[in-house]
Amino acid sequence: MTIKVLSVVGARPQFIKAAVVSRAFMESGAISEVMVHTGQHYDEGMSDIFFEELAIPVPAYNLAVGSGGHGAQTGRMLEKIEEVIKRERPDWMLVYGDTNSTLAGALAASKLHVPVAHVEAGLRSFNKKMPEEQNRIVADHLSDLLLTPTQTANRNLAREGIGGDRVILVGDVMYDASLFAGDNAGGDLIDRLGLVPDRFILSTVHRAENTDDPARLAAILGGLSSVADKLPVVLPLHPRTRNILAGNAELEALAAKLTLIDPVGYFDMAALEANAALIATDSGGVQKEAYFHGKPCVTLRDETEWVELVELGWNRLQPPKSAEAVAEAILSTVGKKGKSGERPYGDGDAGKRIADVLMRHARVS
Ligand code: UD1
Ligand code: UDP
């Protein structure tokens, strides 16, 4: 018996997660996947590079929705995904994470009574102002299968009355991805940037709550700039952040001491992470990758979904209140390692588990 899974991806972290799961689907020999790329991310360095590097099959559909406000972007996705579902009549809709592409995939399928499986279900920041929190709450409540990465996620769902057979702890696909990349996949980027291993800070900043608040963005850039007086700071710039800096001379001046580079591919990013002294980020995925590479992380947010890392001492939360607070947090955390020997994200077989669960729970029409 073969089952048909329609998977929806659209943003950078979803390509990385889908690479793991698609590989497991192919290895299962019993799942035929139809991948839909919504087109939420479209720059070469935000999209194509991941498909090439990670050998993800070319999506059967690219909806090319592009950028826009939440309503317009999600609305365009909904309309187009609905058409694809009607044409393909899948056994499962598979969505990843918490982006607008996740919301659109889950909602379109649910309205057409196609069962929804959500990878990375159950995460909560408990900050309902975040678009990601809104997206994940709706996706979770519409899902028939909640594929969770951590015990914390299971507990969060239980608190919202979601439990039983629908919730399956599979582990974190980002851990599978990280094992696949290894530590040394990044070629010569470290040399090209003139960096010395363990003598630089890697940073990423893209979350709306930081980029769209001038005071918070100034605190982050000002803090990183002070750090750069002591250790080089490399910042692969997300296009959202790039666009905001481009229109603001004050912020550009604050960023002048930083090594700003274009977004890099997954393997180059793994090499930067593996060689950094510390990672300062507001990314969800990068917080965990810091841990996978044994690096301390300062999370430039008010809260995190990945609370295990704070509890284990690998992650320090630092709300970007002021440049001084950001710089102090980073400089005083360099060299501070957390507890070792724990495996909060599973065994690196989340992709295979997802394939197995989808086959086991399919209601083939
Ligand atoms: C989205 C997700 C966020 C995720 C992030 C991963 C939502 C609401 N947010 O945020 O959860 O952490 O992706 O990176 O879904 N842009 C380009 N080129 C691109 C893509 C974006 O120039 O290829 C620019 C556009 O100006 C766009 C802006 O970046 O308006 C923001 O893009 P968007 O996809 O809306 O949100 P992200 O900030 O990327
Ligand atoms: N990433 C990358 N190149 C970059 C920045 C990030 O390959 O220049 C990868 C990173 O290694 C991680 C993922 O993108 O696997 C995280 O995506 P992002 O930070 O955009 O989104 P989030 O995880 O916060 O939703």
GROMACS .gro file of C-alpha atoms and ligand atoms in nm:
model
  429
    1MET     CA    1   0.000   0.000   0.000
    2THR     CA    2   0.129   0.346  -0.088
    3ILE     CA    3  -0.001   0.660   0.079
    4LYS     CA    4   0.005   1.008  -0.070
    5VAL     CA    5   0.133   1.296   0.144
    6LEU     CA    6   0.095   1.657   0.036
    7SER     CA    7   0.360   1.860   0.217
    8VAL     CA    8   0.362   2.238   0.230
    9VAL     CA    9   0.684   2.435   0.277
   10GLY     CA   10   0.765   2.798   0.212
   11ALA     CA   11   1.030   2.941   0.444
   12ARG     CA   12   1.399   2.863   0.497
   13PRO     CA   13   1.372   2.647   0.811
   14GLN     CA   14   1.096   2.443   0.649
   15PHE     CA   15   1.318   2.343   0.358
   16ILE     CA   16   1.575   2.212   0.606
   17LYS     CA   17   1.312   2.017   0.801
   18ALA     CA   18   1.149   1.884   0.483
   19ALA     CA   19   1.486   1.759   0.355
   20VAL     CA   20   1.499   1.516   0.647
   21VAL     CA   21   1.141   1.400   0.614
   22SER     CA   22   1.145   1.368   0.234
   23ARG     CA   23   1.453   1.150   0.257
   24ALA     CA   24   1.272   0.925   0.508
   25PHE     CA   25   0.966   0.910   0.281
   26MET     CA   26   1.179   0.797  -0.012
   27GLU     CA   27   1.352   0.537   0.203
   28SER     CA   28   1.016   0.403   0.324
   29GLY     CA   29   0.924   0.305  -0.031
   30ALA     CA   30   0.557   0.336   0.071
   31ILE     CA   31   0.497   0.711   0.068
   32SER     CA   32   0.447   0.918  -0.241
   33GLU     CA   33   0.511   1.283  -0.157
   34VAL     CA   34   0.374   1.581  -0.346
   35MET     CA   35   0.563   1.886  -0.225
   36VAL     CA   36   0.414   2.234  -0.248
   37HIS     CA   37   0.642   2.538  -0.216
   38THR     CA   38   0.428   2.840  -0.134
   39GLY     CA   39   0.694   3.085  -0.250
   40GLN     CA   40   0.698   3.269   0.085
   41HIS     CA   41   1.079   3.274   0.060
   42TYR     CA   42   1.212   3.309  -0.292
   43ASP     CA   43   1.564   3.464  -0.297
   44GLU     CA   44   1.820   3.215  -0.426
   45GLY     CA   45   1.999   3.221  -0.089
   46MET     CA   46   1.673   3.177   0.106
   47SER     CA   47   1.530   2.896  -0.103
   48ASP     CA   48   1.700   2.730  -0.405
   49ILE     CA   49   2.032   2.682  -0.229
   50PHE     CA   50   1.869   2.448   0.027
   51PHE     CA   51   1.697   2.239  -0.240
   52GLU     CA   52   2.031   2.197  -0.419
   53GLU     CA   53   2.255   2.135  -0.116
   54LEU     CA   54   2.017   1.903   0.064
   55ALA     CA   55   1.897   1.726  -0.253
   56ILE     CA   56   1.532   1.800  -0.182
   57PRO     CA   57   1.312   1.691  -0.472
   58VAL     CA   58   1.194   1.983  -0.686
   59PRO     CA   59   0.847   2.077  -0.556
   60ALA     CA   60   0.562   1.962  -0.775
   61TYR     CA   61   0.398   2.301  -0.726
   62ASN     CA   62   0.545   2.646  -0.665
   63LEU     CA   63   0.264   2.883  -0.574
   64ALA     CA   64   0.490   3.192  -0.601
   65VAL     CA   65   0.292   3.393  -0.346
   66GLY     CA   66   0.591   3.610  -0.254
   67SER     CA   67   0.599   3.868   0.024
   68GLY     CA   68   0.314   4.072   0.168
   69GLY     CA   69   0.113   4.150   0.478
   70HIS     CA   70  -0.005   3.855   0.682
   71GLY     CA   71  -0.358   3.863   0.542
   72ALA     CA   72  -0.263   3.902   0.179
   73GLN     CA   73   0.018   3.648   0.192
   74THR     CA   74  -0.178   3.384   0.383
   75GLY     CA   75  -0.490   3.446   0.177
   76ARG     CA   76  -0.306   3.391  -0.151
   77MET     CA   77  -0.162   3.069  -0.013
   78LEU     CA   78  -0.500   2.942   0.108
   79GLU     CA   79  -0.665   2.993  -0.227
   80LYS     CA   80  -0.391   2.817  -0.418
   81ILE     CA   81  -0.334   2.531  -0.174
   82GLU     CA   82  -0.705   2.452  -0.183
   83GLU     CA   83  -0.684   2.402  -0.560
   84VAL     CA   84  -0.386   2.170  -0.522
   85ILE     CA   85  -0.561   1.962  -0.255
   86LYS     CA   86  -0.868   1.920  -0.475
   87ARG     CA   87  -0.652   1.806  -0.763
   88GLU     CA   88  -0.422   1.574  -0.566
   89ARG     CA   89  -0.666   1.430  -0.307
   90PRO     CA   90  -0.389   1.334  -0.061
   91ASP     CA   91  -0.417   1.097   0.236
   92TRP     CA   92  -0.230   1.347   0.453
   93MET     CA   93  -0.148   1.716   0.462
   94LEU     CA   94   0.192   1.762   0.625
   95VAL     CA   95   0.291   2.103   0.762
   96TYR     CA   96   0.604   2.218   0.944
   97GLY     CA   97   0.667   2.468   1.220
   98ASP     CA   98   0.489   2.799   1.262
   99THR     CA   99   0.504   3.020   0.954
  100ASN     CA  100   0.222   3.162   0.745
  101SER     CA  101   0.279   2.867   0.508
  102THR     CA  102   0.208   2.631   0.801
  103LEU     CA  103  -0.117   2.807   0.884
  104ALA     CA  104  -0.236   2.812   0.523
  105GLY     CA  105  -0.159   2.444   0.467
  106ALA     CA  106  -0.333   2.332   0.786
  107LEU     CA  107  -0.638   2.551   0.734
  108ALA     CA  108  -0.690   2.466   0.366
  109ALA     CA  109  -0.666   2.093   0.435
  110SER     CA  110  -0.882   2.099   0.743
  111LYS     CA  111  -1.165   2.275   0.558
  112LEU     CA  112  -1.152   2.006   0.289
  113HIS     CA  113  -1.147   1.729   0.554
  114VAL     CA  114  -0.799   1.610   0.465
  115PRO     CA  115  -0.621   1.490   0.781
  116VAL     CA  116  -0.343   1.723   0.894
  117ALA     CA  117  -0.012   1.618   1.048
  118HIS     CA  118   0.196   1.891   1.212
  119VAL     CA  119   0.572   1.852   1.249
  120GLU     CA  120   0.712   2.051   1.544
  121ALA     CA  121   0.373   2.060   1.714
  122GLY     CA  122   0.319   2.182   2.068
  123LEU     CA  123   0.577   2.458   2.093
  124ARG     CA  124   0.465   2.768   2.279
  125SER     CA  125   0.625   3.100   2.365
  126PHE     CA  126   0.308   3.209   2.550
  127ASN     CA  127   0.338   3.540   2.367
  128LYS     CA  128   0.029   3.570   2.150
  129LYS     CA  129   0.159   3.884   1.980
  130MET     CA  130   0.403   3.669   1.782
  131PRO     CA  131   0.268   3.565   1.442
  132GLU     CA  132   0.442   3.232   1.496
  133GLU     CA  133   0.249   3.169   1.819
  134GLN     CA  134  -0.080   3.245   1.644
  135ASN     CA  135   0.010   3.014   1.356
  136ARG     CA  136   0.117   2.724   1.574
  137ILE     CA  137  -0.187   2.740   1.803
  138VAL     CA  138  -0.426   2.725   1.507
  139ALA     CA  139  -0.225   2.456   1.327
  140ASP     CA  140  -0.210   2.240   1.641
  141HIS     CA  141  -0.582   2.267   1.709
  142LEU     CA  142  -0.664   2.172   1.349
  143SER     CA  143  -0.424   1.879   1.339
  144ASP     CA  144  -0.516   1.512   1.351
  145LEU     CA  145  -0.158   1.411   1.428
  146LEU     CA  146   0.069   1.626   1.643
  147LEU     CA  147   0.429   1.521   1.588
  148THR     CA  148   0.617   1.676   1.876
  149PRO     CA  149   0.990   1.744   1.917
  150THR     CA  150   1.013   1.752   2.298
  151GLN     CA  151   0.844   1.644   2.620
  152THR     CA  152   0.775   2.012   2.685
  153ALA     CA  153   0.567   2.026   2.367
  154ASN     CA  154   0.357   1.730   2.486
  155ARG     CA  155   0.295   1.905   2.816
  156ASN     CA  156   0.196   2.229   2.640
  157LEU     CA  157  -0.059   2.041   2.429
  158ALA     CA  158  -0.200   1.855   2.730
  159ARG     CA  159  -0.262   2.193   2.894
  160GLU     CA  160  -0.476   2.288   2.592
  161GLY     CA  161  -0.671   1.964   2.609
  162ILE     CA  162  -0.487   1.794   2.322
  163GLY     CA  163  -0.363   1.447   2.411
  164GLY     CA  164  -0.409   1.076   2.356
  165ASP     CA  165  -0.309   0.892   2.038
  166ARG     CA  166  -0.300   1.211   1.832
  167VAL     CA  167   0.014   1.336   2.006
  168ILE     CA  168   0.331   1.147   1.919
  169LEU     CA  169   0.675   1.244   2.043
  170VAL     CA  170   0.904   1.183   1.745
  171GLY     CA  171   1.202   1.405   1.835
  172ASP     CA  172   1.333   1.708   1.652
  173VAL     CA  173   1.395   1.683   1.278
  174MET     CA  174   1.650   1.965   1.313
  175TYR     CA  175   1.867   1.725   1.509
  176ASP     CA  176   1.849   1.474   1.221
  177ALA     CA  177   1.943   1.757   0.984
  178SER     CA  178   2.237   1.862   1.195
  179LEU     CA  179   2.376   1.507   1.208
  180PHE     CA  180   2.341   1.491   0.830
  181ALA     CA  181   2.544   1.812   0.782
  182GLY     CA  182   2.817   1.721   1.028
  183ASP     CA  183   3.067   1.973   1.160
  184ASN     CA  184   3.293   2.022   0.863
  185ALA     CA  185   3.069   2.058   0.566
  186GLY     CA  186   3.126   2.428   0.512
  187GLY     CA  187   3.428   2.434   0.284
  188ASP     CA  188   3.654   2.733   0.326
  189LEU     CA  189   3.411   3.002   0.446
  190ILE     CA  190   3.587   3.046   0.782
  191ASP     CA  191   3.918   3.114   0.602
  192ARG     CA  192   3.760   3.336   0.341
  193LEU     CA  193   3.611   3.556   0.612
  194GLY     CA  194   3.950   3.570   0.787
  195LEU     CA  195   3.804   3.413   1.103
  196VAL     CA  196   3.990   3.218   1.369
  197PRO     CA  197   3.800   2.917   1.508
  198ASP     CA  198   3.653   2.985   1.853
  199ARG     CA  199   3.750   3.352   1.825
  200PHE     CA  200   3.434   3.500   1.675
  201ILE     CA  201   3.066   3.546   1.755
  202LEU     CA  202   2.798   3.430   1.511
  203SER     CA  203   2.470   3.617   1.516
  204THR     CA  204   2.137   3.606   1.332
  205VAL     CA  205   1.847   3.849   1.372
  206HIS     CA  206   1.519   3.832   1.184
  207ARG     CA  207   1.226   3.801   1.422
  208ALA     CA  208   0.959   4.064   1.362
  209GLU     CA  209   0.945   4.162   1.731
  210ASN     CA  210   1.312   4.267   1.698
  211THR     CA  211   1.341   4.398   1.344
  212ASP     CA  212   1.018   4.598   1.348
  213ASP     CA  213   1.092   4.771   1.679
  214PRO     CA  214   1.363   5.035   1.621
  215ALA     CA  215   1.463   5.045   1.989
  216ARG     CA  216   1.511   4.669   2.011
  217LEU     CA  217   1.700   4.651   1.681
  218ALA     CA  218   1.925   4.939   1.789
  219ALA     CA  219   1.992   4.760   2.121
  220ILE     CA  220   2.091   4.442   1.936
  221LEU     CA  221   2.313   4.614   1.679
  222GLY     CA  222   2.465   4.846   1.940
  223GLY     CA  223   2.536   4.550   2.170
  224LEU     CA  224   2.691   4.342   1.890
  225SER     CA  225   2.895   4.644   1.788
  226SER     CA  226   3.048   4.674   2.140
  227VAL     CA  227   3.124   4.302   2.132
  228ALA     CA  228   3.298   4.352   1.795
  229ASP     CA  229   3.560   4.569   1.971
  230LYS     CA  230   3.678   4.247   2.138
  231LEU     CA  231   3.576   3.961   1.903
  232PRO     CA  232   3.465   3.972   1.538
  233VAL     CA  233   3.088   3.937   1.497
  234VAL     CA  234   2.958   3.767   1.181
  235LEU     CA  235   2.597   3.836   1.091
  236PRO     CA  236   2.443   3.661   0.788
  237LEU     CA  237   2.168   3.909   0.718
  238HIS     CA  238   1.809   3.790   0.671
  239PRO     CA  239   1.639   3.991   0.394
  240ARG     CA  240   1.383   4.130   0.640
  241THR     CA  241   1.667   4.280   0.846
  242ARG     CA  242   1.866   4.383   0.538
  243ASN     CA  243   1.570   4.582   0.408
  244ILE     CA  244   1.520   4.760   0.740
  245LEU     CA  245   1.889   4.853   0.770
  246ALA     CA  246   1.898   4.978   0.412
  247GLY     CA  247   1.647   5.250   0.491
  248ASN     CA  248   1.800   5.368   0.818
  249ALA     CA  249   2.134   5.549   0.838
  250GLU     CA  250   2.143   5.531   1.219
  251LEU     CA  251   2.106   5.153   1.224
  252GLU     CA  252   2.353   5.114   0.936
  253ALA     CA  253   2.609   5.312   1.135
  254LEU     CA  254   2.553   5.085   1.437
  255ALA     CA  255   2.618   4.783   1.215
  256ALA     CA  256   2.938   4.925   1.064
  257LYS     CA  257   3.173   4.722   1.286
  258LEU     CA  258   2.996   4.392   1.215
  259THR     CA  259   3.089   4.145   0.942
  260LEU     CA  260   2.763   4.154   0.749
  261ILE     CA  261   2.726   3.880   0.491
  262ASP     CA  262   2.443   3.753   0.273
  263PRO     CA  263   2.244   3.458   0.404
  264VAL     CA  264   2.452   3.144   0.365
  265GLY     CA  265   2.362   2.787   0.274
  266TYR     CA  266   2.300   2.519   0.535
  267PHE     CA  267   2.650   2.369   0.520
  268ASP     CA  268   2.824   2.707   0.548
  269MET     CA  269   2.595   2.789   0.840
  270ALA     CA  270   2.687   2.461   1.008
  271ALA     CA  271   3.055   2.548   0.967
  272LEU     CA  272   3.003   2.896   1.116
  273GLU     CA  273   2.814   2.745   1.409
  274ALA     CA  274   3.070   2.471   1.468
  275ASN     CA  275   3.356   2.725   1.475
  276ALA     CA  276   3.196   3.014   1.665
  277ALA     CA  277   3.286   3.091   2.028
  278LEU     CA  278   2.922   3.178   2.097
  279ILE     CA  279   2.600   3.226   1.903
  280ALA     CA  280   2.367   3.522   1.966
  281THR     CA  281   2.036   3.482   1.786
  282ASP     CA  282   1.662   3.527   1.781
  283SER     CA  283   1.616   3.226   1.551
  284GLY     CA  284   1.441   2.914   1.675
  285GLY     CA  285   1.648   2.672   1.470
  286VAL     CA  286   1.982   2.837   1.538
  287GLN     CA  287   1.931   2.813   1.919
  288LYS     CA  288   1.918   2.436   1.890
  289GLU     CA  289   2.202   2.416   1.641
  290ALA     CA  290   2.422   2.603   1.890
  291TYR     CA  291   2.352   2.319   2.134
  292PHE     CA  292   2.411   2.049   1.872
  293HIS     CA  293   2.754   2.203   1.807
  294GLY     CA  294   2.831   2.241   2.178
  295LYS     CA  295   2.828   2.623   2.171
  296PRO     CA  296   2.681   2.859   2.429
  297CYS     CA  297   2.389   3.064   2.301
  298VAL     CA  298   2.243   3.400   2.398
  299THR     CA  299   1.884   3.426   2.279
  300LEU     CA  300   1.791   3.784   2.202
  301ARG     CA  301   1.425   3.755   2.292
  302ASP     CA  302   1.188   3.785   2.586
  303GLU     CA  303   1.105   3.416   2.584
  304THR     CA  304   1.196   3.093   2.407
  305GLU     CA  305   1.006   2.784   2.301
  306TRP     CA  306   1.318   2.573   2.357
  307VAL     CA  307   1.318   2.595   2.735
  308GLU     CA  308   1.520   2.273   2.779
  309LEU     CA  309   1.831   2.458   2.665
  310VAL     CA  310   1.785   2.729   2.925
  311GLU     CA  311   1.731   2.463   3.193
  312LEU     CA  312   2.045   2.274   3.083
  313GLY     CA  313   2.251   2.593   3.099
  314TRP     CA  314   2.331   2.611   2.726
  315ASN     CA  315   2.104   2.903   2.646
  316ARG     CA  316   2.074   3.239   2.818
  317LEU     CA  317   1.771   3.453   2.747
  318GLN     CA  318   1.856   3.819   2.704
  319PRO     CA  319   1.571   4.052   2.608
  320PRO     CA  320   1.725   4.325   2.390
  321LYS     CA  321   1.648   4.610   2.629
  322SER     CA  322   1.973   4.801   2.580
  323ALA     CA  323   2.303   4.774   2.396
  324GLU     CA  324   2.484   4.740   2.729
  325ALA     CA  325   2.266   4.448   2.841
  326VAL     CA  326   2.316   4.266   2.508
  327ALA     CA  327   2.695   4.317   2.510
  328GLU     CA  328   2.728   4.214   2.874
  329ALA     CA  329   2.522   3.898   2.821
  330ILE     CA  330   2.732   3.790   2.523
  331LEU     CA  331   3.074   3.869   2.667
  332SER     CA  332   3.001   3.710   3.005
  333THR     CA  333   2.862   3.393   2.844
  334VAL     CA  334   3.159   3.318   2.615
  335GLY     CA  335   3.320   2.994   2.733
  336LYS     CA  336   3.025   2.895   2.955
  337LYS     CA  337   2.909   2.545   2.871
  338GLY     CA  338   2.593   2.378   2.994
  339LYS     CA  339   2.519   2.030   3.118
  340SER     CA  340   2.617   1.742   2.889
  341GLY     CA  341   2.484   1.391   2.839
  342GLU     CA  342   2.117   1.485   2.792
  343ARG     CA  343   1.926   1.413   2.470
  344PRO     CA  344   1.628   1.650   2.477
  345TYR     CA  345   1.574   1.632   2.100
  346GLY     CA  346   1.565   1.255   2.047
  347ASP     CA  347   1.801   1.020   1.871
  348GLY     CA  348   1.829   1.173   1.524
  349ASP     CA  349   1.562   0.946   1.377
  350ALA     CA  350   1.266   1.186   1.386
  351GLY     CA  351   1.231   1.173   1.004
  352LYS     CA  352   1.196   0.797   1.002
  353ARG     CA  353   0.951   0.806   1.292
  354ILE     CA  354   0.735   1.059   1.108
  355ALA     CA  355   0.725   0.835   0.799
  356ASP     CA  356   0.628   0.535   1.015
  357VAL     CA  357   0.356   0.723   1.202
  358LEU     CA  358   0.199   0.859   0.884
  359MET     CA  359   0.184   0.510   0.735
  360ARG     CA  360   0.043   0.359   1.054
  361HIS     CA  361  -0.228   0.620   1.100
  362ALA     CA  362  -0.334   0.668   0.738
  363ARG     CA  363  -0.700   0.634   0.652
  364VAL     CA  364  -0.649   0.557   0.285
  365SER     CA  365  -0.948   0.654   0.073
  366UD1     C1  366   0.922   3.396   0.827
  366UD1     C2  367   0.835   3.338   0.939
  366UD1     C3  368   0.918   3.320   1.063
  366UD1     C4  369   1.043   3.238   1.035
  366UD1     C5  370   1.120   3.299   0.919
  366UD1     C6  371   1.235   3.208   0.882
  366UD1     C7  372   0.598   3.406   0.926
  366UD1     C8  373   0.494   3.493   0.983
  366UD1     N1  374   0.725   3.427   0.970
  366UD1     O1  375   0.963   3.524   0.870
  366UD1     O2  376   0.841   3.251   1.162
  366UD1     O3  377   1.123   3.237   1.151
  366UD1     O4  378   1.033   3.311   0.805
  366UD1     O5  379   1.336   3.273   0.812
  366UD1     O6  380   0.569   3.322   0.844
  366UD1     N2  381   1.216   3.870   0.190
  366UD1     C9  382   1.296   3.879   0.080
  366UD1     N3  383   1.329   3.764   0.015
  366UD1    C10  384   1.285   3.641   0.052
  366UD1    C11  385   1.201   3.634   0.165
  366UD1    C12  386   1.168   3.747   0.233
  366UD1     O7  387   1.339   3.988   0.041
  366UD1     O8  388   1.321   3.541  -0.013
  366UD1    C13  389   1.184   3.993   0.265
  366UD1    C14  390   1.058   4.063   0.217
  366UD1     O9  391   1.078   4.201   0.228
  366UD1    C15  392   0.954   4.018   0.319
  366UD1    C16  393   1.037   4.006   0.446
  366UD1    O10  394   1.163   3.960   0.402
  366UD1    O11  395   0.848   4.109   0.333
  366UD1    C17  396   0.979   3.910   0.547
  366UD1    O12  397   0.953   3.782   0.488
  366UD1     P1  398   0.837   3.688   0.546
  366UD1    O13  399   0.843   3.556   0.479
  366UD1    O14  400   0.708   3.759   0.545
  366UD1    O15  401   0.873   3.674   0.698
  366UD1     P2  402   1.012   3.632   0.764
  366UD1    O16  403   1.060   3.746   0.845
  366UD1    O17  404   1.102   3.573   0.664
  367UDP     N1  405   2.034   2.924   0.827
  367UDP     C1  406   2.109   2.913   0.711
  367UDP     N2  407   2.172   3.024   0.663
  367UDP     C2  408   2.165   3.145   0.725
  367UDP     C3  409   2.090   3.155   0.844
  367UDP     C4  410   2.024   3.043   0.892
  367UDP     O1  411   2.119   2.804   0.652
  367UDP     O2  412   2.225   3.240   0.675
  367UDP     C5  413   1.965   2.805   0.875
  367UDP     C6  414   1.999   2.767   1.017
  367UDP     O3  415   2.117   2.690   1.019
  367UDP     C7  416   1.876   2.690   1.062
  367UDP     C8  417   1.765   2.761   0.988
  367UDP     O4  418   1.826   2.833   0.881
  367UDP     O5  419   1.883   2.556   1.019
  367UDP     C9  420   1.692   2.856   1.079
  367UDP     O6  421   1.606   2.935   1.004
  367UDP     P1  422   1.562   3.082   1.048
  367UDP     O7  423   1.653   3.135   1.149
  367UDP     O8  424   1.543   3.157   0.923
  367UDP     O9  425   1.416   3.056   1.106
  367UDP     P2  426   1.358   3.003   1.246
  367UDP    O10  427   1.426   2.876   1.282
  367UDP    O11  428   1.378   3.112   1.346
  367UDP    O12  429   1.212   2.987   1.219
   0.00000   0.00000   0.00000
